[in-house]
Coordinates of C-alpha atoms and ligand atoms in Angstrom, one line a residue:
Chain T
X1440 CA -35.7 57.7 63.6
X1441 CA -36.6 57.3 67.3
X1442 CA -34.2 56.4 70.1
X1443 CA -35.9 53.1 70.4
X1444 CA -34.9 52.2 66.8
X1445 CA -31.3 52.2 67.9
X1446 CA -29.9 48.9 68.8
X1447 CA -26.4 47.5 69.6
X1448 CA -25.0 44.9 67.3
X1449 CA -24.4 42.7 70.3
X1450 CA -28.1 42.3 70.8
X1451 CA -28.2 40.2 67.6
X1452 CA -25.8 37.7 69.0
X1453 CA -27.8 35.6 71.5
X1454 CA -31.1 36.2 69.8
X1455 CA -29.8 34.9 66.5
X1456 CA -28.3 31.8 68.1
X1457 CA -31.7 31.1 69.6
X1458 CA -33.3 31.5 66.1
X1459 CA -30.8 29.2 64.5
X1460 CA -31.2 26.5 67.3
X1461 CA -35.0 26.7 67.0
X1462 CA -34.6 26.2 63.2
X1463 CA -33.0 22.8 64.0
X1464 CA -29.3 23.7 64.2
X1465 CA -28.7 21.1 66.9
X1466 CA -24.9 21.5 66.3
X1467 CA -24.9 25.1 67.7
X1468 CA -23.4 25.5 71.2
X1469 CA -22.2 28.7 72.9
X1470 CA -19.5 29.5 75.3
X1471 CA -18.8 32.5 77.4
X1472 CA -16.3 33.7 80.0
X1473 CA -18.4 35.3 82.8
X1474 CA -19.9 37.9 80.4
X1475 CA -23.0 36.1 79.2
X1476 CA -25.4 38.9 80.2
X1477 CA -23.3 41.6 78.5
X1478 CA -22.6 39.6 75.3
X1479 CA -26.3 38.3 75.2
X1480 CA -25.3 34.7 75.1
X1481 CA -27.4 34.5 78.2
X1482 CA -30.4 34.6 75.9
X1483 CA -29.2 31.3 74.3
X1484 CA -28.4 29.9 77.7
X1485 CA -31.9 30.5 79.0
X1486 CA -33.5 28.5 76.2
X1487 CA -30.7 25.9 75.6
X1488 CA -29.0 25.5 78.9
X1489 CA -27.5 22.1 78.1
X1490 CA -25.7 23.6 75.1
X1491 CA -24.2 26.6 76.9
X1492 CA -20.9 26.5 78.7
X1493 CA -19.8 29.3 81.0
X1494 CA -16.1 28.6 81.6
X1495 CA -15.6 31.3 84.1
X1496 CA -12.9 34.0 83.6
X1497 CA -10.7 31.8 81.4
X1498 CA -10.8 33.0 77.7
X1499 CA -7.9 30.8 76.6
X1500 CA -9.6 27.7 77.9
X1501 CA -12.8 28.9 76.3
X1502 CA -11.4 29.1 72.8
X1503 CA -9.5 25.8 73.0
X1504 CA -12.6 24.1 74.4
X1505 CA -14.6 25.4 71.5
X1506 CA -12.0 23.9 69.2
X1507 CA -12.5 20.6 71.0
X1508 CA -16.3 20.8 70.6
X1509 CA -15.8 21.7 66.9
X1510 CA -13.6 18.7 66.4
X1511 CA -16.5 16.7 67.8
X1512 CA -18.9 18.0 65.2
X1513 CA -20.4 21.0 67.1
X1514 CA -20.5 24.6 65.9
X1515 CA -19.4 26.7 68.9
X1516 CA -19.9 30.4 69.2
X1517 CA -17.7 32.2 71.7
X1518 CA -18.5 35.4 73.6
X1519 CA -16.5 37.6 76.0
X1520 CA -15.3 41.2 75.2
X1521 CA -13.3 41.7 72.0
X1522 CA -10.2 42.6 73.9
X1523 CA -10.2 39.3 75.8
X1524 CA -12.0 37.2 73.3
X1525 CA -9.3 37.8 70.7
X1526 CA -6.2 39.2 72.3
X1527 CA -6.1 37.2 75.5
X1528 CA -6.8 34.0 73.6
X1529 CA -4.8 34.8 70.4
X1530 CA -2.5 31.8 70.4
X1531 CA -5.5 29.5 71.1
X1532 CA -7.4 31.1 68.1
X1533 CA -4.2 30.7 66.0
X1534 CA -3.1 27.3 66.9
X1535 CA -6.2 25.4 68.1
X1536 CA -8.8 27.0 65.7
X1537 CA -7.3 28.5 62.6
X1538 CA -4.3 26.2 62.0
X1539 CA -6.6 23.1 62.0
X1540 CA -9.4 25.1 60.3
X1541 CA -12.0 24.2 62.9
X1542 CA -15.6 25.7 62.8
X1543 CA -15.3 28.0 65.8
X1544 CA -17.2 31.3 65.5
X1545 CA -15.4 34.0 67.5
X1546 CA -18.1 36.7 68.2
X1547 CA -17.0 38.8 71.1
X1548 CA -18.8 42.1 71.9
X1549 CA -17.7 45.5 73.2
X1550 CA -15.2 46.1 70.3
X1551 CA -13.8 49.6 69.7
X1552 CA -13.7 52.8 71.7
X1553 CA -17.5 53.1 71.9
X1554 CA -17.1 50.8 74.9
X1555 CA -16.7 54.2 76.6
X1556 CA -16.0 54.7 80.3
X1557 CA -14.2 51.4 80.9
X1558 CA -11.2 53.0 79.2
X1559 CA -8.3 52.0 77.1
X1560 CA -7.7 48.6 78.7
X1561 CA -11.2 47.5 77.5
X1562 CA -11.3 49.3 74.1
X1563 CA -10.2 46.8 71.5
X1564 CA -8.9 48.6 68.4
X1565 CA -6.6 45.9 67.1
X1566 CA -9.0 43.0 66.7
X1567 CA -9.6 43.3 62.9
X1568 CA -5.8 43.4 62.3
X1569 CA -5.3 40.4 64.6
X1570 CA -8.0 38.3 63.1
X1571 CA -7.6 39.1 59.4
X1572 CA -3.9 38.1 59.4
X1573 CA -4.8 34.5 60.4
X1574 CA -5.1 32.0 57.6
X1575 CA -8.5 30.4 57.3
X1576 CA -10.2 33.1 59.4
X1577 CA -13.0 35.3 57.9
X1578 CA -13.8 38.7 59.4
X1579 CA -17.2 40.3 59.4
X1580 CA -18.0 43.8 60.8
X1581 CA -21.7 44.5 60.8
X1582 CA -23.0 48.1 60.8
X1583 CA -26.4 47.6 62.5
X1584 CA -28.6 45.1 64.1
X1585 CA -29.9 43.6 60.8
X1586 CA -26.3 43.2 59.5
X1587 CA -25.2 41.7 62.8
X1588 CA -28.0 39.1 62.6
X1589 CA -26.9 38.3 59.0
X1590 CA -23.3 38.0 60.1
X1591 CA -24.1 35.5 62.8
X1592 CA -26.1 33.5 60.3
X1593 CA -23.3 33.6 57.8
X1594 CA -20.9 32.4 60.5
X1595 CA -23.2 29.5 61.3
X1596 CA -23.5 28.6 57.6
X1597 CA -19.8 28.9 56.8
X1598 CA -17.4 26.0 57.5
X1599 CA -14.3 27.0 59.4
X1600 CA -13.3 29.9 61.6
X1601 CA -15.3 33.2 61.5
X1602 CA -14.8 36.4 63.5
X1603 CA -17.8 38.7 63.9
X1604 CA -17.1 42.0 65.5
X1605 CA -19.9 43.2 67.7
X1606 CA -20.3 46.4 69.7
X1607 CA -22.0 47.9 72.7
X1608 CA -23.0 51.2 71.1
X1609 CA -26.6 51.6 70.0
X1610 CA -26.8 52.2 66.3
X1611 CA -29.5 53.5 64.0
X1612 CA -30.8 51.1 61.3
X1613 CA -28.8 51.2 58.1
X1614 CA -30.6 48.2 56.5
X1615 CA -34.2 47.2 56.0
X1616 CA -35.2 43.9 57.5
X1617 CA -34.3 41.0 55.3
X1618 CA -31.5 42.8 53.4
X1619 CA -29.3 40.3 51.8
X1620 CA -25.7 39.8 53.0
X1621 CA -22.9 37.5 51.8
X1622 CA -19.5 36.5 52.8
X1623 CA -17.1 38.5 50.6
X1624 CA -19.7 41.0 49.5
X1625 CA -19.7 44.8 50.3
X1626 CA -22.9 46.8 50.2
X1627 CA -23.0 50.0 48.1
X1628 CA -25.4 52.2 50.2
X1629 CA -25.3 55.3 48.1
X1630 CA -24.1 56.0 44.6
X1631 CA -21.7 58.9 44.0
X1632 CA -19.2 60.2 41.4
X1633 CA -16.5 62.2 43.2
X1634 CA -15.2 60.1 46.1
X1635 CA -15.7 56.7 47.7
X1636 CA -16.2 56.4 51.4
X1637 CA -15.6 52.8 52.5
X1638 CA -16.8 52.3 56.1
X1639 CA -17.5 49.5 58.5
X1640 CA -19.3 48.9 61.8
X1641 CA -20.3 52.0 63.7
X1642 CA -18.7 54.2 61.1
X1643 CA -21.2 53.4 58.4
X1644 CA -23.9 55.7 59.7
X1645 CA -21.3 58.4 60.2
X1646 CA -20.1 57.9 56.6
X1647 CA -23.6 58.3 55.4
X1648 CA -24.0 61.6 57.4
X1649 CA -20.6 62.7 55.9
X1650 CA -21.9 62.0 52.4
X1651 CA -25.0 64.2 53.2
X1652 CA -22.6 67.0 54.3
X1653 CA -20.4 66.6 51.3
X1654 CA -23.5 66.8 49.0
X1655 CA -24.1 70.2 50.5
X1656 CA -20.7 71.3 49.3
X1657 CA -21.3 69.9 45.8
X1658 CA -19.3 66.7 46.3
X1659 CA -21.0 63.5 45.3
X1660 CA -19.8 60.8 47.6
X1661 CA -20.4 57.0 47.1
X1662 CA -20.7 55.1 50.4
X1663 CA -19.7 51.5 50.6
X1664 CA -20.2 49.3 53.7
X1665 CA -17.2 46.9 53.5
X1666 CA -19.1 44.4 55.9
X1667 CA -16.8 41.5 54.9
X1668 CA -13.3 42.6 55.7
X1669 CA -11.9 39.1 54.8
X1670 CA -12.6 38.1 52.3
X1671 CA -12.7 41.7 51.1
X1672 CA -15.0 42.6 48.2
X1673 CA -12.1 43.8 46.1
X1674 CA -14.1 43.9 42.9
X1675 CA -16.7 46.3 44.3
X1676 CA -14.1 48.5 46.0
X1677 CA -11.8 48.7 42.9
X1678 CA -14.8 49.4 40.6
X1679 CA -16.0 52.2 42.8
X1680 CA -12.5 53.7 43.3
X1681 CA -11.9 53.5 39.6
X1682 CA -15.0 55.6 38.9
X1683 CA -14.6 58.2 41.6
X1684 CA -10.8 58.3 41.7
X1685 CA -10.6 59.0 45.5
X1686 CA -11.1 57.0 48.7
X1687 CA -11.6 57.6 52.4
X1688 CA -11.8 54.6 54.7
X1689 CA -13.7 54.9 58.1
X1690 CA -13.3 52.4 60.9
X1691 CA -13.5 52.4 64.7
X1692 CA -10.2 50.6 64.8
X1693 CA -6.5 51.4 64.6
X1694 CA -5.5 52.7 61.2
X1695 CA -2.8 50.1 61.3
X1696 CA -3.8 46.7 60.0
X1697 CA -7.6 47.1 59.9
X1698 CA -10.2 47.6 57.2
X1699 CA -8.4 50.8 55.9
X1700 CA -5.2 48.8 55.5
X1701 CA -7.0 46.0 53.7
X1702 CA -8.6 48.6 51.3
X1703 CA -5.2 50.3 50.9
X1704 CA -3.6 46.9 50.0
X1705 CA -6.3 46.2 47.4
X1706 CA -6.1 49.7 45.9
X1707 CA -2.3 49.7 45.9
X1708 CA -2.2 46.5 43.9
X1709 CA -5.3 47.1 41.8
X1710 CA -6.1 50.7 41.2
X1711 CA -4.0 53.2 43.1
X1712 CA -5.9 56.4 43.9
X1713 CA -5.4 59.1 46.5
X1714 CA -6.8 57.9 49.8
X1715 CA -6.9 58.6 53.5
X1716 CA -7.7 56.4 56.5
X1717 CA -10.0 57.7 59.2
X1718 CA -9.5 55.6 62.3
X1719 CA -7.6 55.6 65.6
X1720 CA -4.1 56.9 64.9
X1721 CA -1.8 54.4 66.6
X1722 CA -3.0 55.2 70.2
X1723 CA -4.8 53.5 73.0
X1724 CA -8.3 54.7 74.1
X1725 CA -9.3 56.4 77.3
X1726 CA -12.3 56.7 79.6
X1727 CA -15.1 58.9 78.4
X1728 CA -18.6 58.8 76.9
X1729 CA -18.7 57.1 73.5
X1730 CA -19.5 60.3 71.5
X1731 CA -16.8 62.3 73.4
X1732 CA -14.3 59.6 72.4
X1733 CA -15.4 59.6 68.8
X1734 CA -14.7 63.3 68.8
X1735 CA -11.4 62.9 70.7
X1736 CA -10.1 60.2 68.3
X1737 CA -11.3 61.8 65.1
X1738 CA -14.1 59.5 64.2
X1739 CA -17.1 61.8 63.6
X1740 CA -18.7 62.6 60.3
X1741 CA -17.0 66.1 60.2
X1742 CA -13.7 64.3 60.5
X1743 CA -14.7 62.1 57.5
X1744 CA -15.7 65.3 55.6
X1745 CA -12.4 66.9 56.3
X1746 CA -10.5 63.8 55.2
X1747 CA -12.5 63.8 52.0
X1748 CA -11.6 67.4 51.3
X1749 CA -7.9 66.7 51.8
X1750 CA -8.0 63.7 49.5
X1751 CA -9.8 65.7 46.8
X1752 CA -7.3 68.5 47.0
X1753 CA -4.6 65.9 46.1
X1754 CA -6.3 65.2 42.7
Chain U
X1044 CA -3.4 -7.8 81.3
X1045 CA -2.7 -11.3 79.9
X1046 CA 0.8 -12.6 79.6
X1047 CA 0.5 -12.6 75.8
X1048 CA -0.7 -8.9 75.8
X1049 CA 2.2 -8.1 78.0
X1050 CA 4.7 -9.8 75.7
X1051 CA 3.2 -8.1 72.6
X1052 CA 3.2 -4.6 74.3
X1053 CA 6.8 -5.0 75.3
X1054 CA 7.7 -5.9 71.7
X1055 CA 5.6 -2.8 70.6
X1056 CA 7.5 -0.5 72.9
X1057 CA 10.9 -1.8 71.7
X1058 CA 9.8 -1.3 68.1
X1059 CA 8.5 2.2 68.9
X1060 CA 11.7 3.2 70.5
X1061 CA 13.7 2.0 67.5
X1062 CA 11.3 3.9 65.2
X1063 CA 11.7 7.1 67.3
X1064 CA 15.5 6.9 67.1
X1065 CA 15.4 6.1 63.3
X1066 CA 12.9 8.9 62.4
X1067 CA 14.7 11.5 64.4
X1068 CA 18.1 10.5 62.9
X1069 CA 16.5 10.8 59.5
X1070 CA 14.9 14.2 60.2
X1071 CA 18.0 15.7 61.8
X1072 CA 15.8 17.5 64.3
X1073 CA 13.0 16.8 66.8
X1074 CA 12.4 15.7 70.4
X1075 CA 13.7 12.3 71.5
X1076 CA 13.7 12.8 75.3
X1077 CA 10.0 13.3 75.9
X1078 CA 9.1 10.9 73.1
X1079 CA 11.1 8.0 74.7
X1080 CA 9.6 8.8 78.2
X1081 CA 6.1 8.3 76.9
X1082 CA 6.5 5.1 74.9
X1083 CA 4.9 2.7 77.4
X1084 CA 2.0 5.2 78.0
X1085 CA 1.2 5.5 74.2
X1086 CA 1.8 1.8 73.6
X1087 CA -0.6 0.8 76.4
X1088 CA -3.2 3.2 75.1
X1089 CA -3.1 2.1 71.4
X1090 CA -2.2 -1.5 72.3
X1091 CA -4.8 -2.5 74.9
X1092 CA -6.7 0.4 76.3
X1093 CA -8.3 2.4 73.5
X1094 CA -11.1 1.2 71.2
X1095 CA -10.0 2.3 67.8
X1096 CA -9.8 1.0 64.2
X1097 CA -6.9 2.1 61.9
X1098 CA -9.1 1.2 58.9
X1099 CA -11.8 3.6 60.1
X1100 CA -10.0 6.5 61.9
X1101 CA -13.3 8.4 62.3
X1102 CA -15.3 5.5 63.8
X1103 CA -17.9 7.4 65.9
X1104 CA -17.5 5.4 69.0
X1105 CA -13.7 5.4 69.0
X1106 CA -11.8 6.5 72.1
X1107 CA -9.9 9.8 71.4
X1108 CA -6.2 10.6 72.1
X1109 CA -4.9 14.1 72.5
X1110 CA -1.1 14.6 72.5
X1111 CA -1.1 17.8 74.4
X1112 CA 2.7 17.7 74.6
X1113 CA 2.8 17.9 70.8
X1114 CA 6.5 18.0 70.5
X1115 CA 6.5 14.3 71.4
X1116 CA 5.0 13.7 67.9
X1117 CA 7.5 10.9 67.2
X1118 CA 6.0 8.7 69.9
X1119 CA 2.5 9.3 68.5
X1120 CA 3.6 8.6 64.9
X1121 CA 5.4 5.4 66.1
X1122 CA 2.3 4.3 67.9
X1123 CA 0.1 5.0 65.0
X1124 CA 2.5 3.1 62.6
X1125 CA 2.6 0.2 65.0
X1126 CA -1.2 0.2 65.0
X1127 CA -1.4 0.3 61.2
X1128 CA -2.5 3.9 60.5
X1129 CA 0.5 4.5 58.3
X1130 CA 3.3 2.4 56.8
X1131 CA 6.5 2.3 58.9
X1132 CA 8.6 3.5 56.0
X1133 CA 6.7 6.8 56.1
X1134 CA 8.1 7.5 59.5
X1135 CA 11.3 8.5 57.8
X1136 CA 9.6 11.5 56.2
X1137 CA 9.2 13.1 59.7
X1138 CA 9.5 16.9 59.5
X1139 CA 10.3 16.9 55.7
X1140 CA 8.6 19.0 53.1
X1141 CA 5.1 17.6 52.1
X1142 CA 5.2 15.0 54.8
X1143 CA 2.0 14.0 56.7
X1144 CA 4.3 13.8 59.7
X1145 CA 4.6 17.4 60.7
X1146 CA 7.0 18.6 63.4
X1147 CA 3.9 18.8 65.6
X1148 CA 0.8 16.7 65.0
X1149 CA -1.6 18.1 62.4
X1150 CA -5.1 16.6 62.3
X1151 CA -5.6 17.9 58.7
X1152 CA -2.7 15.9 57.4
X1153 CA -2.5 12.5 59.2
X1154 CA -5.6 10.3 59.8
X1155 CA -5.5 9.1 63.4
X1156 CA -4.4 12.5 64.7
X1157 CA -7.5 13.7 66.5
X1158 CA -6.5 17.4 67.0
X1159 CA -3.6 19.6 66.1
X1160 CA -1.3 20.4 69.0
X1161 CA 2.1 21.9 69.6
X1162 CA 1.5 25.1 71.5
X1163 CA 1.8 23.7 75.0
X1164 CA -1.1 24.0 77.5
X1165 CA -4.0 23.8 75.1
X1166 CA -4.6 20.0 74.8
X1167 CA -6.5 19.6 78.1
X1168 CA -9.0 22.3 77.0
X1169 CA -9.4 20.6 73.6
X1170 CA -10.0 17.3 75.4
X1171 CA -12.6 19.0 77.7
X1172 CA -14.4 20.2 74.5
X1173 CA -14.3 16.8 72.9
X1174 CA -15.6 15.2 76.1
X1175 CA -18.5 17.7 76.2
X1176 CA -19.3 17.0 72.5
X1177 CA -19.5 13.3 73.2
X1178 CA -21.8 14.0 76.2
X1179 CA -24.0 16.2 74.0
X1180 CA -24.3 13.4 71.5
X1181 CA -25.7 11.3 74.4
X1182 CA -22.7 9.0 74.1
X1183 CA -20.7 8.9 77.3
X1184 CA -19.0 5.6 76.3
X1185 CA -16.0 6.8 74.4
X1186 CA -13.2 8.1 76.6
X1187 CA -10.9 11.1 75.7
X1188 CA -7.3 10.5 76.8
X1189 CA -5.0 13.5 77.0
X1190 CA -1.2 13.2 77.5
X1191 CA 0.5 16.1 79.1
X1192 CA 4.1 16.9 79.8
X1193 CA 5.2 17.9 83.3
X1194 CA 6.9 21.1 82.2
X1195 CA 3.7 21.8 80.3
X1196 CA 1.8 22.0 83.7
X1197 CA 3.5 25.4 84.1
X1198 CA 1.0 26.8 81.5
X1199 CA -1.8 28.4 83.4
X1200 CA -4.4 27.2 80.9
X1201 CA -3.9 23.6 82.0
X1202 CA -5.4 24.6 85.4
X1203 CA -8.3 26.5 83.8
X1204 CA -9.1 23.2 82.0
X1205 CA -8.5 21.2 85.2
X1206 CA -11.2 23.3 86.9
X1207 CA -13.5 22.9 83.9
X1208 CA -13.2 19.1 83.8
X1209 CA -14.1 18.8 87.5
X1210 CA -16.9 21.5 87.2
X1211 CA -18.6 19.6 84.3
X1212 CA -17.9 16.3 85.9
X1213 CA -16.2 14.9 82.8
X1214 CA -15.9 11.3 83.8
X1215 CA -15.2 10.4 80.2
X1216 CA -11.9 12.3 80.4
X1217 CA -8.6 10.8 81.4
X1218 CA -5.4 12.9 81.6
X1219 CA -1.9 11.3 81.8
X1220 CA 1.1 13.3 83.0
X1221 CA 4.4 12.2 81.7
X1222 CA 6.3 13.1 84.9
X1223 CA 9.9 12.9 83.7
X1224 CA 11.1 15.8 85.9
X1225 CA 12.9 17.6 83.1
X1226 CA 12.3 20.5 80.8
X1227 CA 14.4 22.4 78.3
X1228 CA 16.1 24.7 80.8
X1229 CA 16.7 22.1 83.5
X1230 CA 14.9 20.0 86.1
X1231 CA 11.4 21.2 86.6
X1232 CA 12.0 21.7 90.3
X1233 CA 14.8 24.2 89.4
X1234 CA 13.1 26.0 86.5
X1235 CA 9.7 26.4 88.1
X1236 CA 8.8 24.0 90.8
X1237 CA 5.6 22.1 90.1
X1238 CA 5.2 21.1 93.8
X1239 CA 3.1 18.0 94.3
X1240 CA 1.4 17.4 91.0
X1241 CA -0.9 14.7 92.6
X1242 CA -2.0 17.0 95.4
X1243 CA -2.7 19.8 92.9
X1244 CA -4.9 17.7 90.7
X1245 CA -6.7 16.2 93.8
X1246 CA -7.3 19.8 95.0
X1247 CA -8.8 20.6 91.7
X1248 CA -11.3 17.7 92.2
X1249 CA -9.8 15.0 90.1
X1250 CA -9.4 11.3 90.9
X1251 CA -5.6 10.9 91.0
X1252 CA -3.7 7.7 90.2
X1253 CA 0.0 7.3 90.5
X1254 CA 2.1 4.7 88.7
X1255 CA 5.5 3.8 87.2
X1256 CA 5.1 5.1 83.7
X1257 CA 7.4 2.4 82.3
X1258 CA 5.6 -0.5 84.0
X1259 CA 3.2 -2.0 81.5
X1260 CA 1.3 -3.8 84.3
X1261 CA 1.1 -0.7 86.5
X1262 CA -0.1 1.4 83.5
X1263 CA -2.8 -1.1 82.6
X1264 CA -4.0 -1.1 86.2
X1265 CA -4.0 2.7 86.3
X1266 CA -6.1 2.9 83.1
X1267 CA -8.6 0.4 84.6
X1268 CA -8.8 2.5 87.7
X1269 CA -9.2 5.7 85.7
X1270 CA -12.0 4.0 83.6
X1271 CA -13.9 3.2 86.8
X1272 CA -13.6 6.7 88.2
X1273 CA -16.8 8.8 88.4
X1274 CA -14.8 12.0 88.1
X1275 CA -12.2 13.2 85.6
X1276 CA -9.1 11.1 86.4
X1277 CA -5.4 11.8 86.0
X1278 CA -2.7 9.2 85.9
X1279 CA 0.5 10.7 87.2
X1280 CA 3.1 8.5 85.5
X1281 CA 6.7 8.7 86.8
X1282 CA 9.0 8.4 83.9
X1283 CA 12.6 8.8 82.8
X1284 CA 13.3 11.3 80.1
X1285 CA 15.1 9.5 77.2
X1286 CA 14.2 6.1 78.6
X1287 CA 15.8 3.2 76.8
X1288 CA 18.8 4.9 75.3
X1289 CA 21.6 5.0 78.0
X1290 CA 23.3 8.2 76.9
X1291 CA 19.9 10.1 76.6
X1292 CA 18.4 9.1 79.9
X1293 CA 17.8 11.9 82.4
X1294 CA 19.5 14.6 80.4
X1295 CA 17.8 17.9 79.4
X1296 CA 20.1 18.2 76.5
X1297 CA 18.2 15.5 74.7
X1298 CA 14.9 17.3 74.9
X1299 CA 15.1 18.8 71.5
X1300 CA 18.1 17.5 69.6
X1301 CA 18.2 14.6 67.2
X1302 CA 20.9 11.9 67.3
X1303 CA 23.5 12.0 64.6
X1304 CA 24.3 8.8 62.6
X1305 CA 26.8 7.4 65.2
X1306 CA 24.6 8.2 68.1
X1307 CA 21.6 6.6 66.3
X1308 CA 23.6 3.5 65.6
X1309 CA 24.6 3.1 69.2
X1310 CA 21.0 3.7 70.4
X1311 CA 19.7 1.1 67.9
X1312 CA 22.4 -1.4 69.2
X1313 CA 21.1 -0.8 72.7
X1314 CA 17.5 -1.3 71.5
X1315 CA 18.3 -4.5 69.5
X1316 CA 18.1 -7.0 72.4
X1317 CA 15.2 -8.4 74.3
X1318 CA 12.6 -5.8 75.0
X1319 CA 12.5 -4.1 78.3
X1320 CA 9.0 -3.7 79.6
X1321 CA 9.1 -4.0 83.4
X1322 CA 7.4 -6.8 85.2
Ligands
MG937 MG1 9.2 17.0 81.1

């Protein structure tokens, strides 16, 4: 893989909106809060200026305006950074979007600690928890550019609120062009027999690397990209965990309330097996380069390997 | 406004006040003060100003109403019942299990409710989005009306939306402020002084129209002026919280407490005579 193959999931946002609009989706509109260049909604604005609304630095207004547009038959996509696009506007997402089940697609970028030097104030590691607890909301976490493109398309095709978690970090391709994605469906990326690694977002390529390392130790790891955190593909996860008997979850998010929690809930009720959650351990982020931060917060493939060893020792 | 319109609106206001008292007494909880202060505003909108059809609540060219001060749901339900969106008897299900009349308006339950509200400060943003959607559809004709409380203006999001409406020149948007001067914790000037509301909206680029919010003729004239404005317009309507029930008027304590049976009986007695309704 060359450096140029690596792309951030955010790059799929504006580009896919343009594709959809060019395919005749006249209902699609986009809103941003003074971050259109960073989120890439500027690409949509350049082609469809009359359907793009920059509200200035006012995320609460942006989300409720999107709800008003949705009540008028439009399909609004909202940008901003994940920390502001979900947290700053949480009550608006709850009461003006999810409660009335309106078709607003909340797709902020710069989620997670891979935001890097901006520091803890800008590193959103609670968004999956905040979004998945809301009735009517669906939560998608794409692992590469191809998956992000699919997630934006699923959001456009799904009635009601959808959250798509997008990032700034460039990621290697996990999927071939044209790979099929569905709401509520996980992707089994590698078959294994000894342990299941359930990952999402930037952690998928790290989970695949961890599976390679584990293979060198004689451990056969299955790798599942959760992709759809809500609805979660419980059947695929329980089937895999039932076969391997051990699970490690891997997410660039707090271990509290995120994908690992969702998997733990499913396993606890459906097929309890020893598990461990790799994620940020109830802490805020800090300034640093993305890879330094992944090391600092325990989100590298060696950390996944170590967690897998600990889980296997409990069997 | 014609004499017959005026007589009919005055009758409608009296009926709505009685309905508000009866439904709150039946529910045992809810918000009478800010419902009674907005009766003439809502009656004028549904009675003579807005184009709407209770038999076709989703009629594409209808005018839209957003009750941003969602806790005043009883005045909206009373107005919708008077207009024929729901039977009057149903008003007595307010706030009860399985009722379409939720404690705060729910667009998914009751036809005629355009958007769900209740968390203060969000309605004007919703209205901006609705006005933009109408503009995108190439149909500037319908107007979006948004009723705000005065205490609600303390929410910063209202001013984000006020900026937006002026920026996008939303001439199909009309806000109404129910300026009753009171909120839960006391007079607005004591809790968090709003200053000059008219000057504030003017500074944000709005056409500002003041009126007596209990005068049907002043309200009708204000809505005509707002309709003619080429910018977003706000009607700052001076009102009396609890208007029409002597023991509720101008008392914060009646913001969020329902009348008991004896209080309701007294209120209904006061509302039994000839309708008020200003000049
Ligand atoms: Mg008030």
